[in-house]
Short mmCIF file of C-alpha atoms in Angstrom, two decimals:
data_model
loop_
_atom_site.label_atom_id
_atom_site.label_comp_id
_atom_site.label_asym_id
_atom_site.label_seq_id
_atom_site.Cartn_x
_atom_site.Cartn_y
_atom_site.Cartn_z
CA UNK A 1172 -0.09 -0.08 0.07
CA UNK A 1173 2.55 2.09 1.13
CA UNK A 1174 4.78 1.55 -2.42
CA UNK A 1175 1.20 2.16 -4.59
CA UNK A 1176 0.96 5.68 -2.27
CA UNK A 1177 4.68 6.60 -3.04
CA UNK A 1178 3.80 5.98 -6.52
CA UNK A 1179 0.62 8.03 -6.67
CA UNK A 1180 2.39 10.83 -5.12
CA UNK A 1181 5.50 11.04 -7.18
CA UNK A 1182 3.17 10.72 -10.44
CA UNK A 1183 1.11 13.73 -9.01
CA UNK A 1184 4.18 15.70 -8.73
CA UNK A 1185 5.21 14.69 -12.08
CA UNK A 1186 1.94 16.33 -13.35
CA UNK A 1187 2.59 19.08 -11.22
CA UNK A 1188 5.76 19.98 -12.83
CA UNK A 1189 4.28 19.34 -16.07
CA UNK A 1190 1.57 21.69 -15.75
CA UNK A 1191 3.73 24.53 -13.92
CA UNK A 1192 5.90 24.13 -16.80
CA UNK A 1193 3.09 24.76 -19.31
CA UNK A 1194 1.72 27.30 -17.24
CA UNK A 1195 4.88 29.35 -17.21
CA UNK A 1196 5.27 28.95 -21.30
CA UNK A 1197 1.63 29.55 -22.02
CA UNK A 1198 1.45 33.37 -20.69
CA UNK A 1199 4.55 34.39 -22.88
CA UNK A 1200 2.76 32.76 -25.95
CA UNK A 1201 -0.13 34.69 -25.35
CA UNK A 1202 1.76 37.94 -24.47
CA UNK A 1203 3.77 37.42 -27.41
CA UNK A 1204 0.72 36.83 -29.78
CA UNK A 1205 -1.29 39.95 -28.02
CA UNK A 1206 1.69 42.17 -29.21
CA UNK A 1207 1.78 40.96 -32.69
CA UNK A 1208 4.48 38.26 -33.02
CA UNK A 1209 3.20 34.89 -34.77
CA UNK A 1210 4.73 31.99 -35.98
CA UNK A 1211 5.10 33.24 -38.99
CA UNK A 1212 8.47 32.00 -40.25
CA UNK A 1213 9.58 35.31 -42.12
CA UNK A 1214 9.12 37.05 -38.98
CA UNK A 1215 11.10 34.82 -37.34
CA UNK A 1216 14.02 34.47 -39.98
CA UNK A 1217 14.04 38.39 -41.00
CA UNK A 1218 12.88 40.68 -38.09
CA UNK A 1219 13.81 44.10 -38.42
CA UNK A 1220 15.44 46.01 -35.53
CA UNK A 1221 12.16 48.30 -35.91
CA UNK A 1222 8.81 48.06 -36.87
CA UNK A 1223 9.48 49.29 -40.28
CA UNK A 1224 7.94 46.83 -43.05
CA UNK A 1225 10.12 48.67 -45.54
CA UNK A 1226 13.01 47.62 -43.73
CA UNK A 1227 11.97 43.74 -43.44
CA UNK A 1228 11.10 43.81 -47.08
CA UNK A 1229 14.74 45.12 -48.14
CA UNK A 1230 16.13 42.60 -46.07
CA UNK A 1231 14.34 39.68 -47.44
CA UNK A 1232 16.00 38.24 -50.47
CA UNK A 1233 14.19 37.79 -53.70
CA UNK A 1234 14.16 33.92 -53.95
CA UNK A 1235 12.45 33.75 -50.56
CA UNK A 1236 9.76 36.16 -51.26
CA UNK A 1237 9.24 34.25 -54.89
CA UNK A 1238 8.67 30.91 -52.56
CA UNK A 1239 6.91 32.37 -49.79
CA UNK A 1240 4.80 35.34 -50.88
CA UNK A 1241 1.68 34.89 -48.76
CA UNK A 1242 4.02 34.52 -45.53
CA UNK A 1243 5.97 37.77 -46.67
CA UNK A 1244 2.70 39.56 -47.23
CA UNK A 1245 1.31 38.57 -43.98
CA UNK A 1246 4.55 39.87 -42.10
CA UNK A 1247 4.42 42.74 -43.66
CA UNK A 1248 0.59 43.27 -42.69
CA UNK A 1249 1.50 42.37 -39.07
CA UNK A 1250 4.54 45.09 -39.07
CA UNK A 1251 2.01 47.48 -40.81
CA UNK A 1252 -0.57 47.17 -37.74
CA UNK A 1253 2.41 47.47 -34.93
CA UNK A 1254 3.36 50.74 -34.00
CA UNK A 1255 6.57 52.07 -35.62
CA UNK A 1256 8.18 53.38 -32.15
CA UNK A 1257 11.47 51.14 -31.64
CA UNK A 1258 10.79 49.25 -28.50
CA UNK A 1259 6.89 49.48 -28.78
CA UNK A 1260 4.81 46.44 -29.79
CA UNK A 1261 1.35 47.82 -29.68
CA UNK A 1262 -1.21 47.32 -32.34
CA UNK A 1263 -2.67 50.22 -34.01
CA UNK A 1264 -4.72 48.55 -36.64
CA UNK A 1265 -7.85 49.72 -34.59
CA UNK A 1266 -6.76 52.64 -32.88
CA UNK A 1267 -3.51 54.61 -33.56
CA UNK A 1268 -2.35 57.78 -35.19
CA UNK A 1269 -0.65 58.54 -38.41
CA UNK A 1270 2.38 61.35 -37.92
CA UNK A 1271 1.87 64.13 -40.53
CA UNK A 1272 5.74 64.46 -40.87
CA UNK A 1273 7.31 61.06 -40.74
CA UNK A 1274 4.14 59.47 -42.32
CA UNK A 1275 4.33 56.33 -40.10
CA UNK A 1276 1.81 54.98 -37.67
CA UNK A 1277 2.16 55.02 -34.20
CA UNK A 1278 -0.09 54.07 -30.97
CA UNK A 1279 -1.69 56.67 -28.42
CA UNK A 1280 1.63 56.44 -26.05
CA UNK A 1281 3.70 57.24 -28.90
CA UNK A 1282 1.44 59.31 -31.27
CA UNK A 1283 2.91 62.93 -30.36
CA UNK A 1284 5.66 64.12 -32.85
CA UNK A 1285 7.75 65.02 -29.86
CA UNK A 1286 7.72 61.36 -28.42
CA UNK A 1287 8.76 59.43 -31.39
CA UNK A 1288 11.39 61.71 -32.62
CA UNK A 1289 9.54 64.69 -35.05
CA UNK A 1290 10.05 67.41 -32.97
CA UNK A 1291 12.95 68.84 -35.13
CA UNK A 1292 10.17 68.72 -38.01
CA UNK A 1293 7.64 70.54 -35.97
CA UNK A 1294 9.80 73.11 -34.73
CA UNK A 1295 10.90 73.80 -38.43
CA UNK A 1296 6.97 74.06 -39.59
CA UNK A 1297 5.99 76.19 -36.44
CA UNK A 1298 8.61 78.65 -37.36
CA UNK A 1299 7.79 78.75 -41.06
CA UNK A 1300 4.26 79.29 -40.47
CA UNK A 1301 5.11 82.21 -37.88
CA UNK A 1302 7.90 83.73 -40.35
CA UNK A 1303 5.81 83.05 -43.32
CA UNK A 1304 2.27 83.70 -42.51
CA UNK A 1305 -0.59 82.94 -45.03
CA UNK A 1306 -3.54 86.06 -44.95
CA UNK A 1307 -6.54 85.15 -44.07
CA UNK A 1308 -7.98 86.03 -47.34
CA UNK A 1309 -5.55 83.93 -49.00
CA UNK A 1310 -6.61 80.93 -46.79
CA UNK A 1311 -10.71 81.56 -47.59
CA UNK A 1312 -9.58 81.95 -51.49
CA UNK A 1313 -7.93 78.48 -51.21
CA UNK A 1314 -10.94 76.86 -49.54
CA UNK A 1315 -13.33 78.57 -52.23
CA UNK A 1316 -11.15 77.11 -54.86
CA UNK A 1317 -10.96 73.70 -53.33
CA UNK A 1318 -14.65 73.68 -53.18
CA UNK A 1319 -15.11 74.98 -56.94
CA UNK A 1320 -12.96 72.04 -57.85
CA UNK A 1321 -15.07 69.57 -56.04
CA UNK A 1322 -18.39 71.11 -57.71
CA UNK A 1323 -16.97 71.00 -61.41
CA UNK A 1324 -15.89 67.50 -60.80
CA UNK A 1325 -19.02 66.37 -59.41
CA UNK A 1326 -20.53 68.41 -62.61
CA UNK A 1327 -18.58 66.40 -65.02
CA UNK A 1328 -19.10 63.21 -63.53
CA UNK A 1329 -23.04 63.89 -63.71
CA UNK A 1330 -22.89 65.24 -67.29
CA UNK A 1331 -20.92 62.03 -68.21
CA UNK A 1332 -23.66 59.73 -66.62
CA UNK A 1333 -26.27 61.60 -68.72
CA UNK A 1334 -24.58 60.80 -72.07
CA UNK A 1335 -24.15 57.44 -71.21
CA UNK A 1336 -27.42 56.90 -70.01
CA UNK A 1337 -29.25 58.35 -73.14
CA UNK A 1338 -30.27 55.46 -75.60
CA UNK A 1339 -28.70 56.03 -79.16
CA UNK A 1340 -31.14 57.24 -81.51
CA UNK A 1341 -31.99 55.31 -84.47
CA UNK A 1342 -32.10 57.39 -87.78
CA UNK A 1343 -35.51 57.32 -90.03
CA UNK A 1344 -35.35 56.30 -93.13
CA UNK A 1345 -38.34 57.02 -95.49
CA UNK A 1346 -38.91 54.16 -98.02
CA UNK A 1347 -40.92 56.52 -100.14
CA UNK A 1348 -38.81 58.87 -102.31
#
């Protein structure tokens, strides 16, 4: 009896160790999946230092792209939905900000241009706006001109639809002469 109890207790310890090991590895897998890393072989092999999809595509040899095009496209899509800050892996597919200076996409934490490194670009832009202001009249005229262009394009589209909608007319021939 005692030997069977000892064997059962050993089995329980082994099971506990196995579940503890799997429990330790399971959260890291789920957290890595939530941060955008998947089991994509392209990302494992050619992962760039930053979340830049252009850098990823430049690093991958052409023959690998030709063989695994779907994996390459999937990996680029994964990187395009991640924050472009160097150390951030936050997903931006649902909520994110596009920087008007560097044209990259960031999470809300790194969305301010000063935070992700576009501070000098803001200084230059604001200095230019201050030193060479655009008068209010010019701004209004530019806005009116943009509205007129939109209206003109709409009118052209309407005219084109009307031309396409008209049935071709048949010529009437008189048999009597």
